[in-house]
Amino acid sequence: MIRLDTARAEVGATSASTGFRPDFEYLFSTVGDAALRREAGGEHITASCVVVDPDTETVLLNHHRKADLWGQFGGHLEAEDDSLCSAAHREAMEESGLSQLSWFSPAPIDLHVHDLSASFGACERHFDVVFAAFASVDQAPTVSEESLAVNWFPLTALPPSLMPDLVVRLPKLYRAAVESQRVSDLHRG
């Protein structure tokens, strides 16, 4: 299971300036490593991934079964996750059904805090750490048990039943994903 110091370091490495960083620090300071386990309370950390195809300016979304809305892939941390990055990667692979991702962001591209509806049971608020990945629209996604559907959407034709915060955030997340890949290529080269 991921350690609290690892989660704090990953949150601190988020490439985007976000107003939610103090909320994460407050959660870590008040509940400690319990923030990393959904069983420990209604407010906890989740990891998600925005999967994009930069060549076609499209994004792969899932129609979330519990929310009944379209959004990025993500969920709770599991015992096998040794980092938020590995949790986001696992969630993206499990929920998209893709066989591979051509690139995965080494650091989060965004932080977000959102309240949940009663359909999420004991979960009341998610402190979401968002990563990015690249894949090709030529890859066929498959639907997992957590989704009603999984489809590619052009940024200019997003589904009407998109999670409300994503209406504004998704184009920004797309740009952050492309920029994160450019920066990681510069550091590698």
PDB file of C-alpha atoms in Angstrom:
ATOM      1  CA  MET A   1       0.000   0.000   0.000  1.00  0.00           C
ATOM      2  CA  ILE A   2       1.148   3.504  -0.784  1.00  0.00           C
ATOM      3  CA  ARG A   3       2.827   5.391   2.056  1.00  0.00           C
ATOM      4  CA  LEU A   4       1.711   8.827   3.232  1.00  0.00           C
ATOM      5  CA  ASP A   5       5.084  10.432   2.431  1.00  0.00           C
ATOM      6  CA  THR A   6       4.882   9.067  -1.125  1.00  0.00           C
ATOM      7  CA  ALA A   7       1.377  10.490  -1.605  1.00  0.00           C
ATOM      8  CA  ARG A   8       2.434  13.863  -0.189  1.00  0.00           C
ATOM      9  CA  ALA A   9       5.429  13.991  -2.539  1.00  0.00           C
ATOM     10  CA  GLU A  10       3.293  13.159  -5.575  1.00  0.00           C
ATOM     11  CA  VAL A  11       0.691  15.785  -4.670  1.00  0.00           C
ATOM     12  CA  GLY A  12       3.544  18.276  -4.223  1.00  0.00           C
ATOM     13  CA  ALA A  13       4.868  17.428  -7.692  1.00  0.00           C
ATOM     14  CA  THR A  14       1.615  18.326  -9.448  1.00  0.00           C
ATOM     15  CA  SER A  15       2.505  20.321 -12.549  1.00  0.00           C
ATOM     16  CA  ALA A  16      -0.573  22.583 -12.539  1.00  0.00           C
ATOM     17  CA  SER A  17      -1.179  25.383 -10.116  1.00  0.00           C
ATOM     18  CA  THR A  18      -4.334  24.445  -8.307  1.00  0.00           C
ATOM     19  CA  GLY A  19      -6.273  25.939  -5.454  1.00  0.00           C
ATOM     20  CA  PHE A  20      -6.835  22.470  -4.007  1.00  0.00           C
ATOM     21  CA  ARG A  21      -3.289  21.806  -2.752  1.00  0.00           C
ATOM     22  CA  PRO A  22      -4.077  23.221   0.748  1.00  0.00           C
ATOM     23  CA  ASP A  23      -7.137  20.937   0.959  1.00  0.00           C
ATOM     24  CA  PHE A  24      -4.929  17.907   0.348  1.00  0.00           C
ATOM     25  CA  GLU A  25      -2.426  19.039   2.956  1.00  0.00           C
ATOM     26  CA  TYR A  26      -5.208  19.591   5.476  1.00  0.00           C
ATOM     27  CA  LEU A  27      -6.570  16.074   4.803  1.00  0.00           C
ATOM     28  CA  PHE A  28      -3.089  14.556   5.199  1.00  0.00           C
ATOM     29  CA  SER A  29      -2.453  16.551   8.383  1.00  0.00           C
ATOM     30  CA  THR A  30      -5.759  15.722  10.046  1.00  0.00           C
ATOM     31  CA  VAL A  31      -6.260  12.038   9.201  1.00  0.00           C
ATOM     32  CA  GLY A  32      -2.763  10.886   8.215  1.00  0.00           C
ATOM     33  CA  ASP A  33      -2.449   7.684   6.228  1.00  0.00           C
ATOM     34  CA  ALA A  34      -6.167   6.971   6.716  1.00  0.00           C
ATOM     35  CA  ALA A  35      -6.641   9.462   3.850  1.00  0.00           C
ATOM     36  CA  LEU A  36      -5.287   6.732   1.561  1.00  0.00           C
ATOM     37  CA  ARG A  37      -7.974   4.154   2.439  1.00  0.00           C
ATOM     38  CA  ARG A  38     -11.641   4.428   1.539  1.00  0.00           C
ATOM     39  CA  GLU A  39     -12.554   2.294   4.573  1.00  0.00           C
ATOM     40  CA  ALA A  40     -11.136   4.960   6.891  1.00  0.00           C
ATOM     41  CA  GLY A  41     -13.852   7.533   6.249  1.00  0.00           C
ATOM     42  CA  GLY A  42     -16.026   9.401   3.801  1.00  0.00           C
ATOM     43  CA  GLU A  43     -13.228  11.721   2.651  1.00  0.00           C
ATOM     44  CA  HIS A  44     -10.169  10.171   1.014  1.00  0.00           C
ATOM     45  CA  ILE A  45      -7.677  10.237  -1.834  1.00  0.00           C
ATOM     46  CA  THR A  46      -8.489   8.832  -5.268  1.00  0.00           C
ATOM     47  CA  ALA A  47      -6.326   8.600  -8.379  1.00  0.00           C
ATOM     48  CA  SER A  48      -7.555   9.199 -11.898  1.00  0.00           C
ATOM     49  CA  CYS A  49      -6.285   9.406 -15.448  1.00  0.00           C
ATOM     50  CA  VAL A  50      -7.311  11.449 -18.465  1.00  0.00           C
ATOM     51  CA  VAL A  51      -6.563   9.380 -21.593  1.00  0.00           C
ATOM     52  CA  VAL A  52      -6.098  11.445 -24.755  1.00  0.00           C
ATOM     53  CA  ASP A  53      -5.048  11.015 -28.353  1.00  0.00           C
ATOM     54  CA  PRO A  54      -3.066  14.177 -29.130  1.00  0.00           C
ATOM     55  CA  ASP A  55      -3.011  13.406 -32.869  1.00  0.00           C
ATOM     56  CA  THR A  56      -6.798  13.647 -33.156  1.00  0.00           C
ATOM     57  CA  GLU A  57      -7.544  15.947 -30.183  1.00  0.00           C
ATOM     58  CA  THR A  58      -9.829  13.363 -28.640  1.00  0.00           C
ATOM     59  CA  VAL A  59     -10.334  12.071 -25.134  1.00  0.00           C
ATOM     60  CA  LEU A  60     -11.374   8.605 -23.972  1.00  0.00           C
ATOM     61  CA  LEU A  61     -14.174   8.761 -21.393  1.00  0.00           C
ATOM     62  CA  ASN A  62     -16.238   6.257 -19.472  1.00  0.00           C
ATOM     63  CA  HIS A  63     -19.931   6.531 -18.671  1.00  0.00           C
ATOM     64  CA  HIS A  64     -19.646   5.875 -14.942  1.00  0.00           C
ATOM     65  CA  ARG A  65     -22.251   3.427 -13.654  1.00  0.00           C
ATOM     66  CA  LYS A  66     -22.762   5.020 -10.200  1.00  0.00           C
ATOM     67  CA  ALA A  67     -22.625   8.647 -11.331  1.00  0.00           C
ATOM     68  CA  ASP A  68     -24.500   8.013 -14.606  1.00  0.00           C
ATOM     69  CA  LEU A  69     -22.229  10.638 -16.148  1.00  0.00           C
ATOM     70  CA  TRP A  70     -19.212  10.658 -18.470  1.00  0.00           C
ATOM     71  CA  GLY A  71     -15.784  11.246 -16.930  1.00  0.00           C
ATOM     72  CA  GLN A  72     -12.145  10.216 -16.768  1.00  0.00           C
ATOM     73  CA  PHE A  73     -11.002   6.857 -15.433  1.00  0.00           C
ATOM     74  CA  GLY A  74     -10.197   6.599 -11.756  1.00  0.00           C
ATOM     75  CA  GLY A  75     -10.984   5.297  -8.354  1.00  0.00           C
ATOM     76  CA  HIS A  76      -9.804   4.226  -4.938  1.00  0.00           C
ATOM     77  CA  LEU A  77      -6.311   3.151  -3.991  1.00  0.00           C
ATOM     78  CA  GLU A  78      -5.771  -0.599  -3.657  1.00  0.00           C
ATOM     79  CA  ALA A  79      -3.334  -2.622  -1.555  1.00  0.00           C
ATOM     80  CA  GLU A  80      -1.070  -3.320  -4.548  1.00  0.00           C
ATOM     81  CA  ASP A  81      -0.638   0.386  -5.397  1.00  0.00           C
ATOM     82  CA  ASP A  82       2.764   1.703  -4.302  1.00  0.00           C
ATOM     83  CA  SER A  83       2.110   5.223  -5.626  1.00  0.00           C
ATOM     84  CA  LEU A  84      -0.715   7.448  -6.789  1.00  0.00           C
ATOM     85  CA  CYS A  85       0.773   7.141 -10.270  1.00  0.00           C
ATOM     86  CA  SER A  86       0.525   3.339 -10.189  1.00  0.00           C
ATOM     87  CA  ALA A  87      -3.070   3.568  -8.912  1.00  0.00           C
ATOM     88  CA  ALA A  88      -4.055   5.938 -11.736  1.00  0.00           C
ATOM     89  CA  HIS A  89      -2.329   3.694 -14.297  1.00  0.00           C
ATOM     90  CA  ARG A  90      -4.107   0.602 -12.950  1.00  0.00           C
ATOM     91  CA  GLU A  91      -7.487   2.369 -13.016  1.00  0.00           C
ATOM     92  CA  ALA A  92      -6.952   3.587 -16.585  1.00  0.00           C
ATOM     93  CA  MET A  93      -6.063   0.102 -17.805  1.00  0.00           C
ATOM     94  CA  GLU A  94      -8.858  -1.665 -15.896  1.00  0.00           C
ATOM     95  CA  GLU A  95     -11.622   0.758 -16.803  1.00  0.00           C
ATOM     96  CA  SER A  96     -10.652   1.494 -20.415  1.00  0.00           C
ATOM     97  CA  GLY A  97      -9.892  -2.056 -21.451  1.00  0.00           C
ATOM     98  CA  LEU A  98      -7.010  -0.757 -23.569  1.00  0.00           C
ATOM     99  CA  SER A  99      -4.103  -3.145 -24.044  1.00  0.00           C
ATOM    100  CA  GLN A 100      -1.499  -0.378 -23.799  1.00  0.00           C
ATOM    101  CA  LEU A 101      -0.892   3.304 -23.219  1.00  0.00           C
ATOM    102  CA  SER A 102       1.812   4.910 -25.345  1.00  0.00           C
ATOM    103  CA  TRP A 103       2.790   7.436 -22.630  1.00  0.00           C
ATOM    104  CA  PHE A 104       1.883   8.000 -18.968  1.00  0.00           C
ATOM    105  CA  SER A 105       2.584  11.211 -17.058  1.00  0.00           C
ATOM    106  CA  PRO A 106       5.322  10.854 -14.435  1.00  0.00           C
ATOM    107  CA  ALA A 107       3.627  13.434 -12.182  1.00  0.00           C
ATOM    108  CA  PRO A 108       0.023  14.542 -11.653  1.00  0.00           C
ATOM    109  CA  ILE A 109      -1.359  17.179 -14.002  1.00  0.00           C
ATOM    110  CA  ASP A 110      -4.127  18.336 -11.665  1.00  0.00           C
ATOM    111  CA  LEU A 111      -5.668  18.084  -8.203  1.00  0.00           C
ATOM    112  CA  HIS A 112      -9.409  18.249  -7.622  1.00  0.00           C
ATOM    113  CA  VAL A 113     -11.791  17.921  -4.683  1.00  0.00           C
ATOM    114  CA  HIS A 114     -15.421  17.032  -5.312  1.00  0.00           C
ATOM    115  CA  ASP A 115     -18.440  16.004  -3.262  1.00  0.00           C
ATOM    116  CA  LEU A 116     -20.311  12.836  -4.155  1.00  0.00           C
ATOM    117  CA  SER A 117     -23.977  11.907  -4.378  1.00  0.00           C
ATOM    118  CA  ALA A 118     -25.642   9.322  -2.157  1.00  0.00           C
ATOM    119  CA  SER A 119     -25.229   6.749  -4.945  1.00  0.00           C
ATOM    120  CA  PHE A 120     -21.571   6.482  -3.863  1.00  0.00           C
ATOM    121  CA  GLY A 121     -22.512   5.022  -0.469  1.00  0.00           C
ATOM    122  CA  ALA A 122     -20.137   5.891   2.374  1.00  0.00           C
ATOM    123  CA  CYS A 123     -17.924   8.009   0.100  1.00  0.00           C
ATOM    124  CA  GLU A 124     -18.725  11.676   0.656  1.00  0.00           C
ATOM    125  CA  ARG A 125     -15.793  13.557  -0.873  1.00  0.00           C
ATOM    126  CA  HIS A 126     -12.941  12.546  -3.161  1.00  0.00           C
ATOM    127  CA  PHE A 127      -9.561  14.256  -3.165  1.00  0.00           C
ATOM    128  CA  ASP A 128      -8.583  13.299  -6.704  1.00  0.00           C
ATOM    129  CA  VAL A 129      -5.024  13.260  -8.037  1.00  0.00           C
ATOM    130  CA  VAL A 130      -5.187  13.398 -11.843  1.00  0.00           C
ATOM    131  CA  PHE A 131      -2.576  11.889 -14.175  1.00  0.00           C
ATOM    132  CA  ALA A 132      -2.557  11.772 -17.986  1.00  0.00           C
ATOM    133  CA  ALA A 133      -1.942   9.113 -20.603  1.00  0.00           C
ATOM    134  CA  PHE A 134      -1.752   8.892 -24.375  1.00  0.00           C
ATOM    135  CA  ALA A 135      -3.405   6.226 -26.506  1.00  0.00           C
ATOM    136  CA  SER A 136      -4.645   6.023 -30.078  1.00  0.00           C
ATOM    137  CA  VAL A 137      -8.248   6.245 -31.249  1.00  0.00           C
ATOM    138  CA  ASP A 138      -7.349   3.181 -33.328  1.00  0.00           C
ATOM    139  CA  GLN A 139      -7.352   1.170 -30.099  1.00  0.00           C
ATOM    140  CA  ALA A 140     -10.741  -0.276 -29.206  1.00  0.00           C
ATOM    141  CA  PRO A 141     -11.722   0.236 -25.568  1.00  0.00           C
ATOM    142  CA  THR A 142     -13.886  -2.264 -23.699  1.00  0.00           C
ATOM    143  CA  VAL A 143     -16.461  -1.629 -21.020  1.00  0.00           C
ATOM    144  CA  SER A 144     -15.695  -2.695 -17.452  1.00  0.00           C
ATOM    145  CA  GLU A 145     -18.268  -3.557 -14.794  1.00  0.00           C
ATOM    146  CA  GLU A 146     -17.907  -0.021 -13.388  1.00  0.00           C
ATOM    147  CA  SER A 147     -19.015   1.618 -16.633  1.00  0.00           C
ATOM    148  CA  LEU A 148     -22.029   1.730 -18.886  1.00  0.00           C
ATOM    149  CA  ALA A 149     -19.915   2.660 -21.929  1.00  0.00           C
ATOM    150  CA  VAL A 150     -16.413   3.746 -22.962  1.00  0.00           C
ATOM    151  CA  ASN A 151     -15.946   5.976 -26.022  1.00  0.00           C
ATOM    152  CA  TRP A 152     -13.575   8.407 -27.702  1.00  0.00           C
ATOM    153  CA  PHE A 153     -14.859  11.998 -28.023  1.00  0.00           C
ATOM    154  CA  PRO A 154     -13.392  14.956 -29.918  1.00  0.00           C
ATOM    155  CA  LEU A 155     -12.777  17.894 -27.575  1.00  0.00           C
ATOM    156  CA  THR A 156     -15.199  19.861 -29.746  1.00  0.00           C
ATOM    157  CA  ALA A 157     -18.025  17.302 -29.321  1.00  0.00           C
ATOM    158  CA  LEU A 158     -18.044  16.170 -25.691  1.00  0.00           C
ATOM    159  CA  PRO A 159     -21.084  14.251 -24.427  1.00  0.00           C
ATOM    160  CA  PRO A 160     -23.908  16.311 -22.878  1.00  0.00           C
ATOM    161  CA  SER A 161     -23.969  14.173 -19.724  1.00  0.00           C
ATOM    162  CA  LEU A 162     -20.405  15.052 -18.764  1.00  0.00           C
ATOM    163  CA  MET A 163     -19.533  15.354 -15.059  1.00  0.00           C
ATOM    164  CA  PRO A 164     -20.335  19.031 -14.354  1.00  0.00           C
ATOM    165  CA  ASP A 165     -16.804  20.082 -13.333  1.00  0.00           C
ATOM    166  CA  LEU A 166     -15.353  18.555 -16.513  1.00  0.00           C
ATOM    167  CA  VAL A 167     -17.263  20.879 -18.828  1.00  0.00           C
ATOM    168  CA  VAL A 168     -14.668  23.549 -18.051  1.00  0.00           C
ATOM    169  CA  ARG A 169     -11.797  21.364 -16.794  1.00  0.00           C
ATOM    170  CA  LEU A 170     -11.511  18.786 -19.596  1.00  0.00           C
ATOM    171  CA  PRO A 171     -10.042  21.090 -22.275  1.00  0.00           C
ATOM    172  CA  LYS A 172      -7.565  22.360 -19.655  1.00  0.00           C
ATOM    173  CA  LEU A 173      -6.689  18.793 -18.647  1.00  0.00           C
ATOM    174  CA  TYR A 174      -6.125  17.923 -22.306  1.00  0.00           C
ATOM    175  CA  ARG A 175      -3.712  20.849 -22.693  1.00  0.00           C
ATOM    176  CA  ALA A 176      -1.969  19.925 -19.426  1.00  0.00           C
ATOM    177  CA  ALA A 177      -1.538  16.342 -20.671  1.00  0.00           C
ATOM    178  CA  VAL A 178       0.062  17.482 -23.927  1.00  0.00           C
ATOM    179  CA  GLU A 179       2.323  19.928 -22.079  1.00  0.00           C
ATOM    180  CA  SER A 180       3.332  17.299 -19.504  1.00  0.00           C
ATOM    181  CA  GLN A 181       4.390  14.927 -22.284  1.00  0.00           C
ATOM    182  CA  ARG A 182       6.387  17.699 -23.991  1.00  0.00           C
ATOM    183  CA  VAL A 183       8.203  18.516 -20.744  1.00  0.00           C
ATOM    184  CA  SER A 184       8.936  14.868 -19.954  1.00  0.00           C
ATOM    185  CA  ASP A 185      10.359  14.440 -23.473  1.00  0.00           C
ATOM    186  CA  LEU A 186      12.627  17.469 -22.916  1.00  0.00           C
ATOM    187  CA  HIS A 187      13.902  16.014 -19.634  1.00  0.00           C
ATOM    188  CA  ARG A 188      14.531  12.642 -21.265  1.00  0.00           C
ATOM    189  CA  GLY A 189      16.278  14.057 -24.312  1.00  0.00           C
TER     190      GLY A 189
END
